[in-house]
Amino acid sequence: MKENFQNIINSSQQTLVDFYADWCGPCKSQTPILKELAATIKGKARIIKINVDNNQALAAKFQVRGVPTLILFKNGQVVWRQSGVATKQQLSDLINQNL
């Protein structure tokens, strides 16, 4: 997963990473927002979900202390990050600003 993850975030296409946990209530409310967002941003960004319980080393590398934590990458660089639930509009605006 680690090598594949690096390849994904190093892409010139923006990648929004949702660090989440199955037991996390706010993470469960973030999921449908991300599904709606994915339908509206086709081709502008990729959205991936990383379970912090199954990928502890990756979560530690990016200093994920709480879930959900959303991180937007472009060309391997962190463009934006936030802990807590983000709205569809907030994420859409963010992606459009960083095209």
mmCIF file of N, CA, C and O in Angstrom:
data_model
loop_
_atom_site.group_PDB
_atom_site.id
_atom_site.type_symbol
_atom_site.label_atom_id
_atom_site.label_comp_id
_atom_site.label_asym_id
_atom_site.label_seq_id
_atom_site.Cartn_x
_atom_site.Cartn_y
_atom_site.Cartn_z
ATOM 1 N N MET A 1 0.832 -1.204 0.000
ATOM 2 C CA MET A 1 0.000 0.000 0.000
ATOM 3 C C MET A 1 0.866 1.253 0.000
ATOM 4 O O MET A 1 0.566 2.220 -0.662
ATOM 5 N N LYS A 2 1.953 1.217 0.759
ATOM 6 C CA LYS A 2 2.789 2.401 0.903
ATOM 7 C C LYS A 2 3.341 2.880 -0.438
ATOM 8 O O LYS A 2 3.272 4.052 -0.768
ATOM 9 N N GLU A 3 3.890 1.947 -1.232
ATOM 10 C CA GLU A 3 4.463 2.329 -2.523
ATOM 11 C C GLU A 3 3.378 2.840 -3.460
ATOM 12 O O GLU A 3 3.547 3.857 -4.120
ATOM 13 N N ASN A 4 2.259 2.155 -3.518
ATOM 14 C CA ASN A 4 1.146 2.580 -4.354
ATOM 15 C C ASN A 4 0.623 3.947 -3.907
ATOM 16 O O ASN A 4 0.325 4.803 -4.733
ATOM 17 N N PHE A 5 0.538 4.168 -2.610
ATOM 18 C CA PHE A 5 0.082 5.448 -2.072
ATOM 19 C C PHE A 5 1.002 6.575 -2.532
ATOM 20 O O PHE A 5 0.552 7.623 -2.969
ATOM 21 N N GLN A 6 2.326 6.348 -2.448
ATOM 22 C CA GLN A 6 3.285 7.364 -2.889
ATOM 23 C C GLN A 6 3.096 7.697 -4.366
ATOM 24 O O GLN A 6 3.136 8.857 -4.756
ATOM 25 N N ASN A 7 2.885 6.672 -5.184
ATOM 26 C CA ASN A 7 2.660 6.903 -6.615
ATOM 27 C C ASN A 7 1.408 7.738 -6.843
ATOM 28 O O ASN A 7 1.394 8.614 -7.707
ATOM 29 N N ILE A 8 0.374 7.460 -6.085
ATOM 30 C CA ILE A 8 -0.896 8.177 -6.240
ATOM 31 C C ILE A 8 -0.727 9.651 -5.857
ATOM 32 O O ILE A 8 -1.120 10.539 -6.605
ATOM 33 N N ILE A 9 -0.138 9.928 -4.699
ATOM 34 C CA ILE A 9 -0.044 11.327 -4.260
ATOM 35 C C ILE A 9 1.003 12.116 -5.035
ATOM 36 O O ILE A 9 0.950 13.333 -5.065
ATOM 37 N N ASN A 10 1.957 11.428 -5.661
ATOM 38 C CA ASN A 10 2.969 12.121 -6.460
ATOM 39 C C ASN A 10 2.441 12.521 -7.830
ATOM 40 O O ASN A 10 3.125 13.222 -8.564
ATOM 41 N N SER A 11 1.245 12.121 -8.157
ATOM 42 C CA SER A 11 0.644 12.445 -9.443
ATOM 43 C C SER A 11 0.379 13.947 -9.552
ATOM 44 O O SER A 11 0.202 14.640 -8.556
ATOM 45 N N SER A 12 0.355 14.432 -10.793
ATOM 46 C CA SER A 12 0.023 15.847 -11.001
ATOM 47 C C SER A 12 -1.476 16.085 -10.773
ATOM 48 O O SER A 12 -1.897 17.215 -10.581
ATOM 49 N N GLN A 13 -2.263 14.997 -10.791
ATOM 50 C CA GLN A 13 -3.685 15.132 -10.469
ATOM 51 C C GLN A 13 -3.823 15.260 -8.954
ATOM 52 O O GLN A 13 -3.148 14.552 -8.200
ATOM 53 N N GLN A 14 -4.680 16.162 -8.525
ATOM 54 C CA GLN A 14 -4.914 16.329 -7.092
ATOM 55 C C GLN A 14 -5.475 15.036 -6.508
ATOM 56 O O GLN A 14 -6.267 14.356 -7.155
ATOM 57 N N THR A 15 -5.059 14.741 -5.282
ATOM 58 C CA THR A 15 -5.571 13.568 -4.583
ATOM 59 C C THR A 15 -6.032 13.996 -3.201
ATOM 60 O O THR A 15 -5.250 14.533 -2.413
ATOM 61 N N LEU A 16 -7.316 13.783 -2.932
ATOM 62 C CA LEU A 16 -7.885 14.064 -1.617
ATOM 63 C C LEU A 16 -7.898 12.755 -0.843
ATOM 64 O O LEU A 16 -8.519 11.779 -1.274
ATOM 65 N N VAL A 17 -7.180 12.733 0.268
ATOM 66 C CA VAL A 17 -7.079 11.526 1.083
ATOM 67 C C VAL A 17 -7.908 11.712 2.350
ATOM 68 O O VAL A 17 -7.742 12.693 3.069
ATOM 69 N N ASP A 18 -8.794 10.758 2.572
ATOM 70 C CA ASP A 18 -9.623 10.742 3.776
ATOM 71 C C ASP A 18 -9.052 9.686 4.716
ATOM 72 O O ASP A 18 -9.171 8.493 4.459
ATOM 73 N N PHE A 19 -8.361 10.123 5.775
ATOM 74 C CA PHE A 19 -7.892 9.212 6.810
ATOM 75 C C PHE A 19 -9.058 9.024 7.775
ATOM 76 O O PHE A 19 -9.531 9.995 8.379
ATOM 77 N N TYR A 20 -9.516 7.781 7.909
ATOM 78 C CA TYR A 20 -10.731 7.516 8.688
ATOM 79 C C TYR A 20 -10.565 6.251 9.521
ATOM 80 O O TYR A 20 -9.582 5.529 9.395
ATOM 81 N N ALA A 21 -11.566 5.989 10.364
ATOM 82 C CA ALA A 21 -11.642 4.739 11.121
ATOM 83 C C ALA A 21 -13.089 4.252 11.078
ATOM 84 O O ALA A 21 -14.019 5.063 11.067
ATOM 85 N N ASP A 22 -13.262 2.944 11.039
ATOM 86 C CA ASP A 22 -14.614 2.364 10.966
ATOM 87 C C ASP A 22 -15.461 2.718 12.185
ATOM 88 O O ASP A 22 -16.676 2.839 12.093
ATOM 89 N N TRP A 23 -14.832 2.885 13.339
ATOM 90 C CA TRP A 23 -15.553 3.148 14.586
ATOM 91 C C TRP A 23 -15.891 4.628 14.779
ATOM 92 O O TRP A 23 -16.560 5.008 15.734
ATOM 93 N N CYS A 24 -15.461 5.477 13.869
ATOM 94 C CA CYS A 24 -15.576 6.936 14.020
ATOM 95 C C CYS A 24 -16.909 7.457 13.459
ATOM 96 O O CYS A 24 -17.169 7.334 12.264
ATOM 97 N N GLY A 25 -17.723 8.045 14.325
ATOM 98 C CA GLY A 25 -19.009 8.597 13.901
ATOM 99 C C GLY A 25 -18.892 9.702 12.859
ATOM 100 O O GLY A 25 -19.558 9.649 11.818
ATOM 101 N N PRO A 26 -18.064 10.726 13.096
ATOM 102 C CA PRO A 26 -17.908 11.779 12.090
ATOM 103 C C PRO A 26 -17.388 11.249 10.748
ATOM 104 O O PRO A 26 -17.742 11.762 9.689
ATOM 105 N N CYS A 27 -16.567 10.202 10.799
ATOM 106 C CA CYS A 27 -16.065 9.609 9.545
ATOM 107 C C CYS A 27 -17.220 9.043 8.731
ATOM 108 O O CYS A 27 -17.235 9.142 7.500
ATOM 109 N N LYS A 28 -18.182 8.460 9.427
ATOM 110 C CA LYS A 28 -19.347 7.891 8.737
ATOM 111 C C LYS A 28 -20.177 8.982 8.078
ATOM 112 O O LYS A 28 -20.775 8.764 7.036
ATOM 113 N N SER A 29 -20.218 10.176 8.664
ATOM 114 C CA SER A 29 -20.969 11.267 8.035
ATOM 115 C C SER A 29 -20.170 11.918 6.906
ATOM 116 O O SER A 29 -20.746 12.533 6.006
ATOM 117 N N GLN A 30 -18.843 11.776 6.914
ATOM 118 C CA GLN A 30 -18.004 12.324 5.842
ATOM 119 C C GLN A 30 -18.123 11.493 4.558
ATOM 120 O O GLN A 30 -18.038 12.031 3.455
ATOM 121 N N THR A 31 -18.357 10.195 4.687
ATOM 122 C CA THR A 31 -18.384 9.287 3.532
ATOM 123 C C THR A 31 -19.391 9.692 2.460
ATOM 124 O O THR A 31 -19.028 9.795 1.287
ATOM 125 N N PRO A 32 -20.666 9.952 2.797
ATOM 126 C CA PRO A 32 -21.601 10.339 1.727
ATOM 127 C C PRO A 32 -21.249 11.685 1.090
ATOM 128 O O PRO A 32 -21.511 11.905 -0.098
ATOM 129 N N ILE A 33 -20.638 12.571 1.856
ATOM 130 C CA ILE A 33 -20.196 13.856 1.307
ATOM 131 C C ILE A 33 -19.137 13.615 0.244
ATOM 132 O O ILE A 33 -19.173 14.209 -0.840
ATOM 133 N N LEU A 34 -18.198 12.718 0.527
ATOM 134 C CA LEU A 34 -17.138 12.415 -0.431
ATOM 135 C C LEU A 34 -17.693 11.717 -1.670
ATOM 136 O O LEU A 34 -17.212 11.954 -2.785
ATOM 137 N N LYS A 35 -18.707 10.880 -1.490
ATOM 138 C CA LYS A 35 -19.331 10.216 -2.651
ATOM 139 C C LYS A 35 -20.005 11.234 -3.560
ATOM 140 O O LYS A 35 -19.889 11.166 -4.782
ATOM 141 N N GLU A 36 -20.711 12.189 -2.972
ATOM 142 C CA GLU A 36 -21.345 13.248 -3.762
ATOM 143 C C GLU A 36 -20.287 14.094 -4.462
ATOM 144 O O GLU A 36 -20.432 14.452 -5.627
ATOM 145 N N LEU A 37 -19.226 14.420 -3.748
ATOM 146 C CA LEU A 37 -18.142 15.219 -4.305
ATOM 147 C C LEU A 37 -17.502 14.506 -5.497
ATOM 148 O O LEU A 37 -17.244 15.127 -6.525
ATOM 149 N N ALA A 38 -17.270 13.220 -5.362
ATOM 150 C CA ALA A 38 -16.640 12.441 -6.436
ATOM 151 C C ALA A 38 -17.444 12.535 -7.730
ATOM 152 O O ALA A 38 -16.875 12.605 -8.821
ATOM 153 N N ALA A 39 -18.767 12.579 -7.602
ATOM 154 C CA ALA A 39 -19.619 12.660 -8.789
ATOM 155 C C ALA A 39 -19.518 14.030 -9.465
ATOM 156 O O ALA A 39 -19.741 14.140 -10.673
ATOM 157 N N THR A 40 -19.166 15.057 -8.721
ATOM 158 C CA THR A 40 -19.137 16.413 -9.291
ATOM 159 C C THR A 40 -17.753 16.877 -9.739
ATOM 160 O O THR A 40 -17.649 17.860 -10.462
ATOM 161 N N ILE A 41 -16.699 16.188 -9.316
ATOM 162 C CA ILE A 41 -15.338 16.641 -9.652
ATOM 163 C C ILE A 41 -14.637 15.715 -10.632
ATOM 164 O O ILE A 41 -13.411 15.739 -10.737
ATOM 165 N N LYS A 42 -15.367 14.923 -11.348
ATOM 166 C CA LYS A 42 -14.779 13.937 -12.264
ATOM 167 C C LYS A 42 -13.599 14.518 -13.034
ATOM 168 O O LYS A 42 -13.708 15.560 -13.665
ATOM 169 N N GLY A 43 -12.465 13.836 -12.954
ATOM 170 C CA GLY A 43 -11.292 14.247 -13.697
ATOM 171 C C GLY A 43 -10.451 15.336 -13.042
ATOM 172 O O GLY A 43 -9.312 15.545 -13.417
ATOM 173 N N LYS A 44 -11.002 16.038 -12.071
ATOM 174 C CA LYS A 44 -10.256 17.126 -11.426
ATOM 175 C C LYS A 44 -9.405 16.624 -10.270
ATOM 176 O O LYS A 44 -8.373 17.206 -9.957
ATOM 177 N N ALA A 45 -9.866 15.580 -9.619
ATOM 178 C CA ALA A 45 -9.155 15.048 -8.457
ATOM 179 C C ALA A 45 -9.564 13.606 -8.224
ATOM 180 O O ALA A 45 -10.629 13.170 -8.647
ATOM 181 N N ARG A 46 -8.691 12.925 -7.521
ATOM 182 C CA ARG A 46 -8.974 11.553 -7.117
ATOM 183 C C ARG A 46 -9.242 11.599 -5.620
ATOM 184 O O ARG A 46 -8.610 12.368 -4.894
ATOM 185 N N ILE A 47 -10.166 10.777 -5.157
ATOM 186 C CA ILE A 47 -10.466 10.695 -3.728
ATOM 187 C C ILE A 47 -10.159 9.270 -3.281
ATOM 188 O O ILE A 47 -10.648 8.311 -3.884
ATOM 189 N N ILE A 48 -9.335 9.154 -2.246
ATOM 190 C CA ILE A 48 -9.059 7.832 -1.690
ATOM 191 C C ILE A 48 -9.275 7.861 -0.183
ATOM 192 O O ILE A 48 -9.172 8.905 0.451
ATOM 193 N N LYS A 49 -9.602 6.688 0.362
ATOM 194 C CA LYS A 49 -9.833 6.553 1.788
ATOM 195 C C LYS A 49 -8.760 5.636 2.365
ATOM 196 O O LYS A 49 -8.457 4.607 1.785
ATOM 197 N N ILE A 50 -8.198 6.053 3.500
ATOM 198 C CA ILE A 50 -7.173 5.264 4.186
ATOM 199 C C ILE A 50 -7.665 4.991 5.609
ATOM 200 O O ILE A 50 -7.868 5.919 6.393
ATOM 201 N N ASN A 51 -7.827 3.714 5.924
ATOM 202 C CA ASN A 51 -8.240 3.312 7.264
ATOM 203 C C ASN A 51 -7.012 3.391 8.179
ATOM 204 O O ASN A 51 -6.024 2.689 7.965
ATOM 205 N N VAL A 52 -7.069 4.254 9.175
ATOM 206 C CA VAL A 52 -5.902 4.472 10.052
ATOM 207 C C VAL A 52 -5.583 3.251 10.901
ATOM 208 O O VAL A 52 -4.424 3.048 11.270
ATOM 209 N N ASP A 53 -6.568 2.435 11.205
ATOM 210 C CA ASP A 53 -6.308 1.239 12.008
ATOM 211 C C ASP A 53 -5.536 0.197 11.197
ATOM 212 O O ASP A 53 -4.719 -0.539 11.748
ATOM 213 N N ASN A 54 -5.778 0.152 9.901
ATOM 214 C CA ASN A 54 -5.098 -0.810 9.028
ATOM 215 C C ASN A 54 -3.810 -0.253 8.433
ATOM 216 O O ASN A 54 -3.024 -1.006 7.856
ATOM 217 N N ASN A 55 -3.595 1.036 8.526
ATOM 218 C CA ASN A 55 -2.432 1.697 7.934
ATOM 219 C C ASN A 55 -1.806 2.667 8.934
ATOM 220 O O ASN A 55 -1.668 3.852 8.659
ATOM 221 N N GLN A 56 -1.419 2.140 10.087
ATOM 222 C CA GLN A 56 -0.920 2.980 11.168
ATOM 223 C C GLN A 56 0.367 3.715 10.802
ATOM 224 O O GLN A 56 0.550 4.874 11.184
ATOM 225 N N ALA A 57 1.249 3.078 10.047
ATOM 226 C CA ALA A 57 2.511 3.728 9.675
ATOM 227 C C ALA A 57 2.254 4.917 8.757
ATOM 228 O O ALA A 57 2.880 5.975 8.909
ATOM 229 N N LEU A 58 1.320 4.760 7.842
ATOM 230 C CA LEU A 58 0.984 5.854 6.922
ATOM 231 C C LEU A 58 0.341 7.011 7.680
ATOM 232 O O LEU A 58 0.670 8.175 7.455
ATOM 233 N N ALA A 59 -0.565 6.679 8.594
ATOM 234 C CA ALA A 59 -1.204 7.717 9.411
ATOM 235 C C ALA A 59 -0.159 8.450 10.256
ATOM 236 O O ALA A 59 -0.197 9.676 10.382
ATOM 237 N N ALA A 60 0.797 7.725 10.798
ATOM 238 C CA ALA A 60 1.851 8.349 11.602
ATOM 239 C C ALA A 60 2.736 9.238 10.740
ATOM 240 O O ALA A 60 3.128 10.331 11.166
ATOM 241 N N LYS A 61 3.039 8.792 9.534
ATOM 242 C CA LYS A 61 3.902 9.570 8.642
ATOM 243 C C LYS A 61 3.311 10.953 8.373
ATOM 244 O O LYS A 61 4.024 11.944 8.296
ATOM 245 N N PHE A 62 1.981 11.015 8.249
ATOM 246 C CA PHE A 62 1.314 12.286 7.962
ATOM 247 C C PHE A 62 0.728 12.922 9.215
ATOM 248 O O PHE A 62 -0.099 13.821 9.144
ATOM 249 N N GLN A 63 1.158 12.441 10.378
ATOM 250 C CA GLN A 63 0.785 12.999 11.674
ATOM 251 C C GLN A 63 -0.727 13.129 11.854
ATOM 252 O O GLN A 63 -1.230 14.146 12.322
ATOM 253 N N VAL A 64 -1.423 12.080 11.485
ATOM 254 C CA VAL A 64 -2.873 12.049 11.670
ATOM 255 C C VAL A 64 -3.136 11.721 13.132
ATOM 256 O O VAL A 64 -2.839 10.630 13.598
ATOM 257 N N ARG A 65 -3.661 12.698 13.852
ATOM 258 C CA ARG A 65 -3.903 12.547 15.284
ATOM 259 C C ARG A 65 -5.385 12.325 15.601
ATOM 260 O O ARG A 65 -5.729 11.830 16.658
ATOM 261 N N GLY A 66 -6.255 12.747 14.686
ATOM 262 C CA GLY A 66 -7.688 12.569 14.870
ATOM 263 C C GLY A 66 -8.315 12.213 13.538
ATOM 264 O O GLY A 66 -7.745 12.469 12.482
ATOM 265 N N VAL A 67 -9.461 11.587 13.605
ATOM 266 C CA VAL A 67 -10.178 11.212 12.379
ATOM 267 C C VAL A 67 -11.574 11.801 12.402
ATOM 268 O O VAL A 67 -12.147 11.970 13.478
ATOM 269 N N PRO A 68 -12.111 12.172 11.259
ATOM 270 C CA PRO A 68 -11.447 12.121 9.964
ATOM 271 C C PRO A 68 -10.426 13.252 9.820
ATOM 272 O O PRO A 68 -10.609 14.336 10.350
ATOM 273 N N THR A 69 -9.357 12.956 9.109
ATOM 274 C CA THR A 69 -8.409 13.978 8.672
ATOM 275 C C THR A 69 -8.371 13.915 7.156
ATOM 276 O O THR A 69 -8.168 12.838 6.586
ATOM 277 N N LEU A 70 -8.602 15.046 6.528
ATOM 278 C CA LEU A 70 -8.577 15.140 5.073
ATOM 279 C C LEU A 70 -7.309 15.881 4.667
ATOM 280 O O LEU A 70 -6.996 16.928 5.238
ATOM 281 N N ILE A 71 -6.581 15.316 3.697
ATOM 282 C CA ILE A 71 -5.372 15.959 3.188
ATOM 283 C C ILE A 71 -5.451 15.976 1.667
ATOM 284 O O ILE A 71 -5.707 14.941 1.042
ATOM 285 N N LEU A 72 -5.222 17.157 1.095
ATOM 286 C CA LEU A 72 -5.203 17.303 -0.358
ATOM 287 C C LEU A 72 -3.745 17.379 -0.802
ATOM 288 O O LEU A 72 -2.989 18.218 -0.324
ATOM 289 N N PHE A 73 -3.370 16.462 -1.709
ATOM 290 C CA PHE A 73 -2.019 16.408 -2.258
ATOM 291 C C PHE A 73 -2.042 16.804 -3.727
ATOM 292 O O PHE A 73 -3.001 16.517 -4.446
ATOM 293 N N LYS A 74 -0.963 17.427 -4.170
ATOM 294 C CA LYS A 74 -0.736 17.693 -5.585
ATOM 295 C C LYS A 74 0.770 17.619 -5.804
ATOM 296 O O LYS A 74 1.518 18.278 -5.085
ATOM 297 N N ASN A 75 1.178 16.798 -6.757
ATOM 298 C CA ASN A 75 2.604 16.583 -7.034
ATOM 299 C C ASN A 75 3.377 16.169 -5.775
ATOM 300 O O ASN A 75 4.505 16.598 -5.563
ATOM 301 N N GLY A 76 2.749 15.367 -4.936
ATOM 302 C CA GLY A 76 3.402 14.860 -3.737
ATOM 303 C C GLY A 76 3.461 15.824 -2.572
ATOM 304 O O GLY A 76 3.964 15.485 -1.508
ATOM 305 N N GLN A 77 2.947 17.028 -2.756
ATOM 306 C CA GLN A 77 2.984 18.052 -1.706
ATOM 307 C C GLN A 77 1.617 18.202 -1.046
ATOM 308 O O GLN A 77 0.589 18.134 -1.721
ATOM 309 N N VAL A 78 1.627 18.452 0.254
ATOM 310 C CA VAL A 78 0.372 18.736 0.959
ATOM 311 C C VAL A 78 -0.050 20.153 0.594
ATOM 312 O O VAL A 78 0.679 21.111 0.829
ATOM 313 N N VAL A 79 -1.238 20.270 -0.002
ATOM 314 C CA VAL A 79 -1.779 21.570 -0.397
ATOM 315 C C VAL A 79 -2.700 22.108 0.705
ATOM 316 O O VAL A 79 -2.778 23.304 0.939
ATOM 317 N N TRP A 80 -3.376 21.177 1.401
ATOM 318 C CA TRP A 80 -4.366 21.558 2.415
ATOM 319 C C TRP A 80 -4.602 20.357 3.300
ATOM 320 O O TRP A 80 -4.513 19.213 2.865
ATOM 321 N N ARG A 81 -4.936 20.618 4.554
ATOM 322 C CA ARG A 81 -5.344 19.540 5.455
ATOM 323 C C ARG A 81 -6.313 20.077 6.498
ATOM 324 O O ARG A 81 -6.263 21.255 6.859
ATOM 325 N N GLN A 82 -7.170 19.192 6.963
ATOM 326 C CA GLN A 82 -8.142 19.560 7.999
ATOM 327 C C GLN A 82 -8.558 18.311 8.750
ATOM 328 O O GLN A 82 -8.777 17.263 8.150
ATOM 329 N N SER A 83 -8.682 18.447 10.040
ATOM 330 C CA SER A 83 -9.270 17.385 10.845
ATOM 331 C C SER A 83 -10.710 17.757 11.106
ATOM 332 O O SER A 83 -11.024 18.922 11.349
ATOM 333 N N GLY A 84 -11.586 16.775 11.032
ATOM 334 C CA GLY A 84 -13.008 17.018 11.198
ATOM 335 C C GLY A 84 -13.724 16.959 9.858
ATOM 336 O O GLY A 84 -13.093 16.920 8.800
ATOM 337 N N VAL A 85 -15.028 16.954 9.923
ATOM 338 C CA VAL A 85 -15.853 16.829 8.726
ATOM 339 C C VAL A 85 -15.815 18.120 7.908
ATOM 340 O O VAL A 85 -15.910 19.214 8.460
ATOM 341 N N ALA A 86 -15.653 17.976 6.596
ATOM 342 C CA ALA A 86 -15.678 19.112 5.675
ATOM 343 C C ALA A 86 -16.910 19.001 4.791
ATOM 344 O O ALA A 86 -17.349 17.894 4.466
ATOM 345 N N THR A 87 -17.456 20.139 4.389
ATOM 346 C CA THR A 87 -18.646 20.136 3.541
ATOM 347 C C THR A 87 -18.273 19.888 2.080
ATOM 348 O O THR A 87 -17.126 20.119 1.663
ATOM 349 N N LYS A 88 -19.241 19.462 1.317
ATOM 350 C CA LYS A 88 -19.031 19.240 -0.118
ATOM 351 C C LYS A 88 -18.608 20.541 -0.788
ATOM 352 O O LYS A 88 -17.683 20.549 -1.609
ATOM 353 N N GLN A 89 -19.248 21.645 -0.446
ATOM 354 C CA GLN A 89 -18.929 22.933 -1.061
ATOM 355 C C GLN A 89 -17.502 23.359 -0.728
ATOM 356 O O GLN A 89 -16.766 23.824 -1.593
ATOM 357 N N GLN A 90 -17.112 23.196 0.515
ATOM 358 C CA GLN A 90 -15.754 23.549 0.929
ATOM 359 C C GLN A 90 -14.725 22.761 0.128
ATOM 360 O O GLN A 90 -13.753 23.315 -0.382
ATOM 361 N N LEU A 91 -14.941 21.463 -0.005
ATOM 362 C CA LEU A 91 -13.988 20.598 -0.717
ATOM 363 C C LEU A 91 -13.990 20.893 -2.219
ATOM 364 O O LEU A 91 -12.940 20.931 -2.854
ATOM 365 N N SER A 92 -15.162 21.120 -2.765
ATOM 366 C CA SER A 92 -15.261 21.452 -4.198
ATOM 367 C C SER A 92 -14.528 22.753 -4.507
ATOM 368 O O SER A 92 -13.765 22.833 -5.480
ATOM 369 N N ASP A 93 -14.750 23.772 -3.686
ATOM 370 C CA ASP A 93 -14.057 25.052 -3.872
ATOM 371 C C ASP A 93 -12.546 24.875 -3.772
ATOM 372 O O ASP A 93 -11.799 25.440 -4.571
ATOM 373 N N LEU A 94 -12.119 24.107 -2.810
ATOM 374 C CA LEU A 94 -10.700 23.851 -2.594
ATOM 375 C C LEU A 94 -10.072 23.181 -3.823
ATOM 376 O O LEU A 94 -9.017 23.604 -4.303
ATOM 377 N N ILE A 95 -10.728 22.190 -4.337
ATOM 378 C CA ILE A 95 -10.205 21.471 -5.512
ATOM 379 C C ILE A 95 -10.163 22.394 -6.716
ATOM 380 O O ILE A 95 -9.170 22.415 -7.452
ATOM 381 N N ASN A 96 -11.200 23.177 -6.925
ATOM 382 C CA ASN A 96 -11.220 24.089 -8.071
ATOM 383 C C ASN A 96 -10.153 25.168 -7.955
ATOM 384 O O ASN A 96 -9.584 25.595 -8.958
ATOM 385 N N GLN A 97 -9.847 25.605 -6.741
ATOM 386 C CA GLN A 97 -8.819 26.639 -6.532
ATOM 387 C C GLN A 97 -7.419 26.119 -6.824
ATOM 388 O O GLN A 97 -6.521 26.880 -7.142
ATOM 389 N N ASN A 98 -7.227 24.823 -6.697
ATOM 390 C CA ASN A 98 -5.886 24.241 -6.834
ATOM 391 C C ASN A 98 -5.682 23.495 -8.145
ATOM 392 O O ASN A 98 -4.741 22.714 -8.263
ATOM 393 N N LEU A 99 -6.532 23.726 -9.112
ATOM 394 C CA LEU A 99 -6.375 23.050 -10.406
ATOM 395 C C LEU A 99 -5.095 23.472 -11.090
ATOM 396 O O LEU A 99 -4.610 24.562 -10.973
#
